[in-house]
Short mmCIF file of C-alpha atoms in Angstrom, two decimals:
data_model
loop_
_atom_site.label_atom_id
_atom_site.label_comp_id
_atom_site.label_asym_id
_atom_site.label_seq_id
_atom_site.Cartn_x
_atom_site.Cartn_y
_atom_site.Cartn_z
CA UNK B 44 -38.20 3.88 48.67
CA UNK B 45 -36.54 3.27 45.14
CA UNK B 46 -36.27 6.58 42.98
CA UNK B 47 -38.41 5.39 39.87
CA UNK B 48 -41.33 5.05 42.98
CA UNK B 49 -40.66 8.47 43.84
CA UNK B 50 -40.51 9.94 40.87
CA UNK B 51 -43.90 8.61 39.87
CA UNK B 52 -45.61 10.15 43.23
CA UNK B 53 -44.42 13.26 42.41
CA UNK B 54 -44.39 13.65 38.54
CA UNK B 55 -48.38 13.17 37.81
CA UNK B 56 -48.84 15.60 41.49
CA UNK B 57 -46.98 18.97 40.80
CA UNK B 58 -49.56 19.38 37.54
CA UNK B 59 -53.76 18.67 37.82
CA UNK B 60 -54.18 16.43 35.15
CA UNK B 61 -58.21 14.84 34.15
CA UNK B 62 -58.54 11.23 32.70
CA UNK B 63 -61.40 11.34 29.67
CA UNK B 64 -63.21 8.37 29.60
CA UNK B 65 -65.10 7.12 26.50
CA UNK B 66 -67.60 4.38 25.83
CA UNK B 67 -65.72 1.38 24.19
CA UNK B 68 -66.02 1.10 20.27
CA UNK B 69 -67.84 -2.31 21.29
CA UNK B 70 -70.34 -0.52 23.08
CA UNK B 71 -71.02 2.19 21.01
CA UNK B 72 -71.92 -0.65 18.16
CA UNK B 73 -73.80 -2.64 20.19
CA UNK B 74 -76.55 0.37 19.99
CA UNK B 75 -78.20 2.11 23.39
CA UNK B 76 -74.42 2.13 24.87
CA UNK B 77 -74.45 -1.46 25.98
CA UNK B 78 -72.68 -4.68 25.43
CA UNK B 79 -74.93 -7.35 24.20
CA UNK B 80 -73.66 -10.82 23.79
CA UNK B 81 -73.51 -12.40 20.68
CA UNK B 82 -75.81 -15.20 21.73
CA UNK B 83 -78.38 -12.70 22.59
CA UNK B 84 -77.96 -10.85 19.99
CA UNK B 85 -80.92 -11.40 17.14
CA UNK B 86 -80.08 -14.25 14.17
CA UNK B 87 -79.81 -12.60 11.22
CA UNK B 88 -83.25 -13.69 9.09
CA UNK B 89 -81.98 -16.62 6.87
CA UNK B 90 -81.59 -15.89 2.86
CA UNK B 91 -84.63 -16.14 0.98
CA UNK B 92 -84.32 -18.97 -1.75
CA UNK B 93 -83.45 -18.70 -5.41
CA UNK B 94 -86.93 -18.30 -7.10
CA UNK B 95 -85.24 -18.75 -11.04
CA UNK B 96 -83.96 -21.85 -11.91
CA UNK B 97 -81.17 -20.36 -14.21
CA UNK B 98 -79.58 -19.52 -10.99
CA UNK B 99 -79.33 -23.24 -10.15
CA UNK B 100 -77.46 -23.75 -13.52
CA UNK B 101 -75.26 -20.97 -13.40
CA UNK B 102 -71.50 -21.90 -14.07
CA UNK B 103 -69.57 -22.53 -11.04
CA UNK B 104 -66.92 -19.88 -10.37
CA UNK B 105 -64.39 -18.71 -7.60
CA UNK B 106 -66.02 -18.40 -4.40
CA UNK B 107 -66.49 -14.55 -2.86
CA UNK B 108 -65.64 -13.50 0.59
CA UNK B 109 -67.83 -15.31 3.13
CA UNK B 110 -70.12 -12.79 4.59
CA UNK B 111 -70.42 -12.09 8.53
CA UNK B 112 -73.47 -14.40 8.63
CA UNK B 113 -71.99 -17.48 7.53
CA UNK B 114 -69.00 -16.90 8.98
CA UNK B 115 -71.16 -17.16 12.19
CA UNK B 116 -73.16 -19.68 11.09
CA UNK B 117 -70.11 -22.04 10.07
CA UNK B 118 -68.38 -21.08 13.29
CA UNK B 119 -64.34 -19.87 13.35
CA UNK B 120 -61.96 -22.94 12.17
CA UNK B 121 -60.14 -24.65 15.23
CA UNK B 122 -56.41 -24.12 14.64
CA UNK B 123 -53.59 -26.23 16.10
CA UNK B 124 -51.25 -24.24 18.34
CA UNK B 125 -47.27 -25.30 19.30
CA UNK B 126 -46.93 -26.48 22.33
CA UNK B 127 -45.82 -24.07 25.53
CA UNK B 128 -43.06 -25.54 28.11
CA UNK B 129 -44.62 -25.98 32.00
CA UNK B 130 -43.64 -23.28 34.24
CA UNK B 131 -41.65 -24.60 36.97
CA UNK B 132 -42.26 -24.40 40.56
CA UNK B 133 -39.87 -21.97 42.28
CA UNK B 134 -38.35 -22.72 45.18
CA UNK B 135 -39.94 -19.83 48.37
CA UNK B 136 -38.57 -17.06 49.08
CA UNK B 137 -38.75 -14.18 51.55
CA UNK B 138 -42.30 -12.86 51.83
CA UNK B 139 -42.14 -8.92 51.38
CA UNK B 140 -42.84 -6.90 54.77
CA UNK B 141 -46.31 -5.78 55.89
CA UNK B 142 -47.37 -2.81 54.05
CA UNK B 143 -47.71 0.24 56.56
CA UNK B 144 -49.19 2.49 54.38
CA UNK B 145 -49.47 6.29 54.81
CA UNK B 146 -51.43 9.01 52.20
CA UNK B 147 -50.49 11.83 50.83
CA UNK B 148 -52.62 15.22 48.81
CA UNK B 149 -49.30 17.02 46.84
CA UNK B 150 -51.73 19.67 45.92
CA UNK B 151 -52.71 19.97 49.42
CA UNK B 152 -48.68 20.32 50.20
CA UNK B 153 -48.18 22.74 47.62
CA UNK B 154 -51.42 24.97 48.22
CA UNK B 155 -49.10 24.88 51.67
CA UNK B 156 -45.60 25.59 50.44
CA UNK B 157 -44.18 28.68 51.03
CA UNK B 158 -42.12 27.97 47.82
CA UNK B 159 -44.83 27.26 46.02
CA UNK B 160 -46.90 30.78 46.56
CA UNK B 161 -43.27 32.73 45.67
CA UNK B 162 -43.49 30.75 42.79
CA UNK B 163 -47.00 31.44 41.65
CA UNK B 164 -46.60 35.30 43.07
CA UNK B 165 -44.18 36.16 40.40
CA UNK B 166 -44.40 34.41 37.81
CA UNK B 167 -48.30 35.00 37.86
CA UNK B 168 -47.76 38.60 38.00
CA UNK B 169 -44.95 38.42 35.08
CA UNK B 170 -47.84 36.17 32.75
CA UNK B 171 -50.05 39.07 33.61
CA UNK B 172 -47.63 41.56 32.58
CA UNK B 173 -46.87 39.95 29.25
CA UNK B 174 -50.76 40.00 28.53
CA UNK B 175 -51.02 43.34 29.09
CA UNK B 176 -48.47 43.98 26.83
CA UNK B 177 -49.92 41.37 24.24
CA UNK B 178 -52.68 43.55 24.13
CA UNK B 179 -51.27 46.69 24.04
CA UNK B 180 -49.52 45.72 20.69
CA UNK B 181 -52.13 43.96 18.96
CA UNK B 182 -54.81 47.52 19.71
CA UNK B 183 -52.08 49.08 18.07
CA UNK B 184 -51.57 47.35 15.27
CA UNK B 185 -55.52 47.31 14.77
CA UNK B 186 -55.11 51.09 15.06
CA UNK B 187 -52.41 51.34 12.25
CA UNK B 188 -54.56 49.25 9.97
CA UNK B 189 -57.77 51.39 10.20
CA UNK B 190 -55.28 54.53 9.80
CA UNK B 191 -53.96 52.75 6.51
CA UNK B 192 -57.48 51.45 4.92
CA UNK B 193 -58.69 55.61 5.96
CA UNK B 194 -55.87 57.05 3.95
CA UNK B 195 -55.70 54.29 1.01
CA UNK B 196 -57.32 56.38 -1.40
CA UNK B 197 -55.04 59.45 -1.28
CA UNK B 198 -51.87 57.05 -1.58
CA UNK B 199 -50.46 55.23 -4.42
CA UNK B 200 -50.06 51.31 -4.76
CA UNK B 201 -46.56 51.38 -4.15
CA UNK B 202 -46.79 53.48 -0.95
CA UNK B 203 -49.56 51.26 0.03
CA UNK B 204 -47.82 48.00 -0.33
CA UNK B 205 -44.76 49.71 1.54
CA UNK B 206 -46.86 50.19 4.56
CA UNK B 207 -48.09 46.84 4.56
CA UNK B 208 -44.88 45.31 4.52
CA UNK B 209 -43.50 47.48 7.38
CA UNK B 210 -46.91 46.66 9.40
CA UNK B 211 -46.24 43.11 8.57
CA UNK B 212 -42.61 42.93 9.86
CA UNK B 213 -43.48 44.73 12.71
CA UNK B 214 -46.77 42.15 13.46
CA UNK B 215 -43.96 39.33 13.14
CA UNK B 216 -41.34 40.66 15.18
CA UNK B 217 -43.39 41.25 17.79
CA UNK B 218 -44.75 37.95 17.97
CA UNK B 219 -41.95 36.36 18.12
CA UNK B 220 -40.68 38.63 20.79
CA UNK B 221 -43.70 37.57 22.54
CA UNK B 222 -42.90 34.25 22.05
CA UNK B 223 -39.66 34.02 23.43
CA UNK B 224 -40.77 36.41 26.52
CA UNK B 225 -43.48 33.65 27.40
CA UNK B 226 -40.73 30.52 26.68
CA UNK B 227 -38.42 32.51 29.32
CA UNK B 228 -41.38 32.25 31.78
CA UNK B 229 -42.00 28.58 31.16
CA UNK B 230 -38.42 27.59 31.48
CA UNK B 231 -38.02 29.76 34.84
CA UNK B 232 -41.03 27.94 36.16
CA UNK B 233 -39.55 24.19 35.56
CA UNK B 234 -36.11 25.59 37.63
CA UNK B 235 -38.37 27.12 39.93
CA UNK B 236 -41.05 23.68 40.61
CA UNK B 237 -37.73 21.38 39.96
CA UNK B 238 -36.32 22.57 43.44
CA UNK B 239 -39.57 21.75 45.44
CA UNK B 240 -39.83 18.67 43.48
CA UNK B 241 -36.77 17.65 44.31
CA UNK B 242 -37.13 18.51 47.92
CA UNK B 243 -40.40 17.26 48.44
CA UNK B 244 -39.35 13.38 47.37
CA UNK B 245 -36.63 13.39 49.99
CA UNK B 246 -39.35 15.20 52.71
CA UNK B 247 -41.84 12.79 52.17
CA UNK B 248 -39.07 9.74 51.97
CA UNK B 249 -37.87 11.09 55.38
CA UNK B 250 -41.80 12.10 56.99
CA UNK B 251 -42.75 8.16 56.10
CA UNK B 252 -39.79 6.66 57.17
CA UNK B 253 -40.18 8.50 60.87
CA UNK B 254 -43.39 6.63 60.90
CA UNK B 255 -42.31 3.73 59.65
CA UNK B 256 -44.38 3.57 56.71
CA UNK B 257 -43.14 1.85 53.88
CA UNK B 258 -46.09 2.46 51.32
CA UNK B 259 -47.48 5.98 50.47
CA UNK B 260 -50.33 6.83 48.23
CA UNK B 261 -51.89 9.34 46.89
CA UNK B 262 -54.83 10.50 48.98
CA UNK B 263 -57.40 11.00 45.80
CA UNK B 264 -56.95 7.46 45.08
CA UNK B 265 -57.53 6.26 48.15
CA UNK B 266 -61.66 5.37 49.28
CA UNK B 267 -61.04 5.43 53.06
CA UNK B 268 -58.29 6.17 55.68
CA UNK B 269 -57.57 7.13 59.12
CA UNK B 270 -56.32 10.51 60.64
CA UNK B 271 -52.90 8.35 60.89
CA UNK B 272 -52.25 7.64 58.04
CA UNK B 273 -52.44 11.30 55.91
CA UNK B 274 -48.82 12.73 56.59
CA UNK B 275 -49.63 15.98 54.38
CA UNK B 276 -49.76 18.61 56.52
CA UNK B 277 -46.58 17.20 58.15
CA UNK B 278 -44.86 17.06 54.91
CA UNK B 279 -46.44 20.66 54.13
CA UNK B 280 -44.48 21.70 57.39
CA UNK B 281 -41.04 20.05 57.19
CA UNK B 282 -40.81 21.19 53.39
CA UNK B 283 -41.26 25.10 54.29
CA UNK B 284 -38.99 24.60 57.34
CA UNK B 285 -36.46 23.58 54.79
CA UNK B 286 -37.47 25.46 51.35
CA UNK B 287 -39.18 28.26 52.28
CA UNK B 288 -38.31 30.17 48.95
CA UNK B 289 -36.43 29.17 45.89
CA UNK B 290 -34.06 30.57 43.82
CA UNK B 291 -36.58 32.32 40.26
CA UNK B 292 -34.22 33.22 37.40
CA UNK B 293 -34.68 36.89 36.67
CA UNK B 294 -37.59 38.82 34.63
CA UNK B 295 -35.28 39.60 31.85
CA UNK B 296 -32.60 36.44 32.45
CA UNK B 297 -33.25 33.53 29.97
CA UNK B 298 -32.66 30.76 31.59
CA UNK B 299 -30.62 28.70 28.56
CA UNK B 300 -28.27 31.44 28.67
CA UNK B 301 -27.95 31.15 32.97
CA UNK B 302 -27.28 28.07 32.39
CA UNK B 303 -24.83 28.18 29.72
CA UNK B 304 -22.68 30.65 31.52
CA UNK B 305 -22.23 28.68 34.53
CA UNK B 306 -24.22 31.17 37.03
CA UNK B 307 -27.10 28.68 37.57
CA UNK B 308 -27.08 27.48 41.20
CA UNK B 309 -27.00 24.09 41.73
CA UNK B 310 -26.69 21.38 44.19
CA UNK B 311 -22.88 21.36 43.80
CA UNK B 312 -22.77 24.73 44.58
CA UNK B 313 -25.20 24.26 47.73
CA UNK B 314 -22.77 22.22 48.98
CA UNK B 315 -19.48 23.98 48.57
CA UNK B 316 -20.98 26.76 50.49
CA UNK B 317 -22.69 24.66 53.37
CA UNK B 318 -22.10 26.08 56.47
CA UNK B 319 -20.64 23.68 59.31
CA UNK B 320 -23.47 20.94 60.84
CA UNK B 321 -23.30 23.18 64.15
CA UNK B 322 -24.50 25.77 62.71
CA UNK B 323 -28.37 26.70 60.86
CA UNK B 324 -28.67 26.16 56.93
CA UNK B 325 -28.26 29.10 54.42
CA UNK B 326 -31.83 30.47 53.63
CA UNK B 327 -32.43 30.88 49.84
CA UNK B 328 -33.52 34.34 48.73
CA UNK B 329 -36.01 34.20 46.42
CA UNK B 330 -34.65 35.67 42.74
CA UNK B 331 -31.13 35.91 44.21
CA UNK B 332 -27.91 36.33 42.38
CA UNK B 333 -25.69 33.00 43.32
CA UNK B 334 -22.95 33.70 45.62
CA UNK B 335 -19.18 33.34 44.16
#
């Protein structure tokens, strides 16, 4: 299964996405939201005569634009095109295999995953926390606003201004505080959902090619299959035999800076501490410091 094929079952999968679909611009002008053909399509009522001779006699001048109804009426000018070389026959080739085809749901894997539900468990509960906190501050700085409009009128301009500027600064350090909080929980989701990703291409690479599929779609696009065919709750269970948790960068470790410092695990480092093929793979602890 080439790699750009995976990539594509799994990239629009991990996130719910929704298609909008909007009436066509022909449509919409057509009137009542549908398509009528130009040939059904009322003539416009022909232009009513001259009825003043002096516009018979008036001096000929550049022609205007033609207007919509005689372009139509004249009809579009027939333009000579270069010619276009034959496409040759080519010689036949090797017809592609039968397509065994197997489906797949990868929310229907994930709402499975082991993985997946660490993920969502704490992360979710560090997005609540930040919200709390969100609104914590901003009651706060409500309540130092009301406490500086009460005692406005026994303070002097330049005390007044002073306070604003203080409860300013503070309004925009804290948002970008908050800002930077919330970017450290994005980024430690994409290493978190980039390690089932990864391991979910080579599961369902290795479910399909135990039963010999060789074409694998996604479920919702599919009308109609059999029992057979759907290899997601066998792809749910191989992926939590094999990545039952994954590695979550700390609450207070960014993530750029993990990864500047060279303490990020990664697949080279998976594999310099493999344990022999006799014996059972190292379990990943979820939020764990890498081993040295």
């Amino acid at each position: 299964m080439p790699y750009s094929y995976r990539k594509a079952l799994l990239g629009a999968a991990l996130l719910s996405f929704s298609v909008a679909v909007t009436p066509s611009a022909q449509a919409q002008n057509s009137g009542g939201g549908w398509f009528v053909p130009k040939a059904s399509q009322p003539a416009p009522a022909p232009a009513a005569h001259p009825q003043h001779r002096a516009a018979a006699t008036a001096p000929v001048g550049v022609p205007g634009p033609a207007t919509d109804s005689e372009e139509a009426e004249q009809g579009s000018p027939v333009l000579p095109l270069p010619p276009i070389p034959n496409a040759p026959e080519l010689p036949k080739s090797v017809a592609p295999p039968q397509a065994i085809i197997g489906v797949i749901s990868v929310s229907g894997v994930m709402r499975q995953s082991s993985a997946a539900a660490q993920v969502e468990r704490i992360l979710g509960a560090r997005r609540d926390e930040l919200a709390q906190d969100l609104q914590k501050e901003q009651a706060s700085w409500r309540d130092e606003q009301q406490k500086l409009q009460a005692q406005a009128k026994s303070m002097t301009s330049d005390q007044i201004q002073s306070r604003e500027r203080n409860l300013q600064s503070r309004v925009m350090k804290a948002q970008q505080t908050f800002r930077n909080r919330n970017r450290i929980i994005q980024e430690a989701a994409q290493v978190s959902l980039g390690q089932i990703e990864r391991e979910l291409v080579q599961v369902i690479q290795k479910v399909a090619s135990a039963h010999g599929m060789n074409l694998v779609l996604h479920s919702e696009q599919v009308a109609l299959h059999v029992d057979g065919q759907d290899i997601t709750n066998e792809v749910a269970k191989q992926l939590n035999t094999i990545l039952p948790a994954v590695f979550i960068p700390e609450a207070n470790v960014d993530p750029e800076e993990l990864a500047k410092s060279g303490k990020m695990p990664t697949t080279a480092d998976a594999d310099q501490q493999q344990l022999p093929a006799t014996g059972p793979a190292p379990a990943v602890t979820p939020a764990a410091s890498p081993k040295k």
